[in-house]
Amino acid sequence: MKRPKIAFFDFACCEGCQLQVANIGEALLDILDIADVVEFREVMSEKWDQSFDIAVVEGSITDHHAIERIKMIRSRSKLLIAYGSCATIGGINGMKNNFELDEIRKEVYGKDYKYFDTIKTMPVHHVVKVDYFVNGCPIYPPEFITVLKAALSGIPYDVPDKSVCIECKFNENICMYEKGLTCMGPITRAGCNSWCINNGNICYGCRGMVSNPNEKSAKDILEKYKIDLNLILNRINMYNKCRELEDNEQKRY
Amino acid sequence: MQIYKILKKSNLDSLVSILSKKQKFMAPVSKGLNKFAFESVTSSKDIALKYIPTILAPKKYFMPQYETLIEYDTKEGQNMKAVVEYENMVLFAVHTCDLAGIQCLNIVFSDRPKDLNYLVRKNKITIIGLECNEVCDEYSTCAFMDNDLPNGGYDLFFTDLGEYFIVHVNTQMGDAIINDTKLFEDATVSHINELEKLREKKRKLFINQFGIDRQKIPELFDKSKESQIWDDIGNRCLSCGNCTNVCPTCYCFDVMDVQNLDLKTGKRIRVWDSCQNETFAKVSGGESFREARSDRKRHRFYRKFKYPVNRYSRFFCTGCGRCTRTCMAKISLLETLELLIKENKVK
Amino acid sequence: MKKQILNNSEYIIKKAKVVRTKKLTDLEKFFEISMPNNESLDHDPGQFVEVSLFGVGEAPISIASSPTMRNSFDLCVRRVGKVTSEMHKLEQGDEIGIRGPFGKGFPIRILEGNDLFFIAGGLGIVPLRSLINYVIDNRRDFGNVNILLGCKTPDSMLFGDEVEIWQKRLDVNFNCTVDKADPDWAGNVGLITSLIPGVNLDPDRTFAIVVGPPIMYKFVIKELIAKKIPERQIYLSLERHMKCGLGRCGHCQIEDIYCCQDGPVFCYDQIKKIRGAI
């Protein structure tokens, strides 16, 4: 790729991942040394109406307009990176799928709800092909840079299929379970260098679950710690509700 | 001839201060909640002299979590240089279980083909052992594994005898510390008698919980490949990899390249890996050869109690108890061994 | 952190050159590789090398050529992972890194003077090609030679030109089968196991050498035993992920065996009781 063009886009999200990218600091200057950022709403006002090499997409797909728009972006880009939990696994937005769509619309838009389109929340790869995934809410900037390097050199990147505990132990943290707290680390994908736990927080499972989580045992453990089963399910569903779409509807692109 | 010296407790801080000025000085420190970790210290007051096995074993200094093997430059072809990164350091207050763990790693990495990264780094580390006067907790099985008393593998070995440490000088490197710091005195017969008394007392405290001879274990494992026990603990296992990370003798690793942003230069590193990870024994065609958790659990136990006995005539369990302490699913090494013994009626 | 250069590290790669490439199928590409100064790789048939592309990684690849070819060696690579996909982009003159050869290959000294029965399924032909060509290059040192080749479809067959030569040789009995034929296919259709009963051999002095996908072994070995070939005269090559090649990283371990050092070629008699091997 000769000075590849990179464009950033957002769908249903808080734009926090864009903020993470904007805050990368020095490494961002190095990226700008080797690539042109042609569109990035949070940091620049220019728009780009031609094709680009890498589309970096934040946010989940939540209405028909979004489906059309993401298809358009895909058709203009050689590669597509989905970044952030909303884009990669549906994330927090997936909680909408706990309810009937009309119920949700009424709650949000009031009596005129019929004018507001909505669909079940989907991660980007349910609608178009995604070449690279950067999981996390927000993304872990070093992983974003790793993925960007892989994309720029045309090498695949595999989101680690092992638990956050792996990296948490590398960092020699005291286990949250020792502190009497519940933590999604054991069933959540690594790659964040156990960012939250290093800073005293528990893991909320924002990176999605490992490919074959031992959910039964995880629930048993939490029950042993006398934690209400609903709380556990809520914990799991907070970021991972869209998983059900894959189980039931096989809608994976 | 065995050489013993004495270090008054009041001189410990001077020792730490002198040695930590010359190189990194690593010692166990308290992290709260009865958890400890080896960290860099400059004063004896930061050291936890009474500690139970640290979260990670001192293997992290011998084979770091992330370790550079090669620095490459592909601007003009596949150019590279192989490197080892190291730090000169004193590793202080290493318990006998962890000394045994380091000995296991030494054997593995000096086996042919030799691993120079490990072997170079190992000789930059001075090891000062520290005796456990009491059993740390109910999870340790060090007496069963014969690691409750020192079996070498250190430069100096400290035993806390109240007002002073009695220090066994095991190597020239250890003797250099004695001579350079001038903080040590000669031990007298009465000091050595005190040490003997402690060891005598320890014999009653450190007991083999299993009631069988350790040497029966490989035979027990011969008969237990198809045991239901592996399914039971496999069902409970989360495959989080905690047990292998904290284990002082687990040394499996992954090798990967890390690019710099110029996309031309970078390094090839090795990273701790775990046989408990889902993808560990997967081949690129997609087949995974230890897909079942029970197979992975069995593999780990056999890698402690059977395979290394075949290969190196040595158990790769040191009895430190870390795997049990760290397991959220409460899979206990001690209980698992007990069940296997019971199942096979070994006496 | 201090740093020291290691001149003897086992991780040092040798800079090799791609001499020639050829697309074999949609998935497989052939490479002829020469080592620095055309030095011989000096391998045994059945051994493998670690192929390195910095920035991407390393992958274990079976050597496809006979050691009788001394100035270069062949690899045949299926595009399945990171390194192999990147390798497919390589062309003549490109540089790659090589470590090895590693492992224990086929037991040539034991095979000498005996009848040989080669059975290759799918990509298994790649390491077997090394041995078959070695045997053909030293043909009078071996007894009867039978080759059975199986693949999914006619167009997935590798080394078609060479297969044709084997077929024509009077000192080699060759037969092949495909799982699924196409209209141009006039040969056998069906699993490779169906061809074994019809092979004429003297089980006492026949050594069977089997290489194929993991699923194939169980069934083929059953047929070989039915032919009364002794278990200690059956050899096979196991596929595992040899990440370091040095018997350490643990990825290729089966019980207490490291495939990269103790294998990948094993005698069936030696591994039949090893859980998870076959």
Coordinates of C-alpha atoms in Angstrom, one line a residue, chain B residues 7 11-27 39-44 47 87-93 124-129 155-158 165 167 172-184, chain C residues 2:
Chain B
L7 CA 24.0 -12.2 59.7
N11 CA 22.4 -5.9 59.6
L12 CA 19.8 -7.0 57.0
D13 CA 19.0 -3.5 56.0
S14 CA 22.7 -2.7 55.3
L15 CA 22.9 -5.8 53.2
V16 CA 19.8 -4.8 51.1
S17 CA 21.1 -1.3 50.8
I18 CA 24.6 -2.4 49.7
L19 CA 23.4 -5.0 47.3
S20 CA 20.6 -3.0 45.8
K21 CA 23.0 -0.2 44.9
K22 CA 25.0 -2.6 42.7
Q23 CA 22.2 -4.3 40.9
K24 CA 18.5 -4.9 41.1
F25 CA 17.5 -6.5 44.4
M26 CA 14.3 -8.5 44.2
A27 CA 12.5 -9.7 47.3
E39 CA 9.5 -6.9 43.4
S40 CA 12.5 -4.6 43.3
V41 CA 13.3 -3.2 46.8
T42 CA 16.0 -1.0 48.3
S43 CA 15.2 -1.3 51.9
S44 CA 14.7 -4.3 54.2
I47 CA 10.6 -7.1 52.4
E87 CA 19.4 -7.6 34.3
N88 CA 21.9 -8.4 36.9
M89 CA 20.0 -9.0 40.0
V90 CA 20.0 -10.6 43.5
L91 CA 16.9 -12.7 44.1
F92 CA 16.4 -12.6 47.8
A93 CA 14.4 -14.9 50.2
K124 CA 23.2 -13.0 35.9
I125 CA 21.0 -13.8 38.9
T126 CA 22.3 -14.4 42.3
I127 CA 20.0 -16.5 44.4
I128 CA 19.6 -16.2 48.1
G129 CA 17.3 -18.8 49.6
D155 CA 24.3 -19.1 46.3
L156 CA 23.5 -18.3 49.9
F157 CA 20.8 -19.8 52.0
F158 CA 19.3 -17.9 55.0
F165 CA 20.1 -15.5 60.1
V167 CA 23.7 -18.4 56.3
Q172 CA 31.8 -18.5 45.1
M173 CA 29.2 -16.0 44.0
G174 CA 27.7 -16.3 47.5
D175 CA 31.1 -16.0 49.2
A176 CA 31.8 -12.8 47.3
I177 CA 28.7 -11.2 48.9
I178 CA 30.0 -12.3 52.3
N179 CA 33.4 -10.8 51.6
D180 CA 32.3 -7.6 49.8
T181 CA 29.7 -6.6 52.3
K182 CA 31.6 -7.5 55.5
L183 CA 28.3 -7.8 57.4
F184 CA 28.6 -11.5 58.1
Chain C
K2 CA 21.0 -5.0 29.3

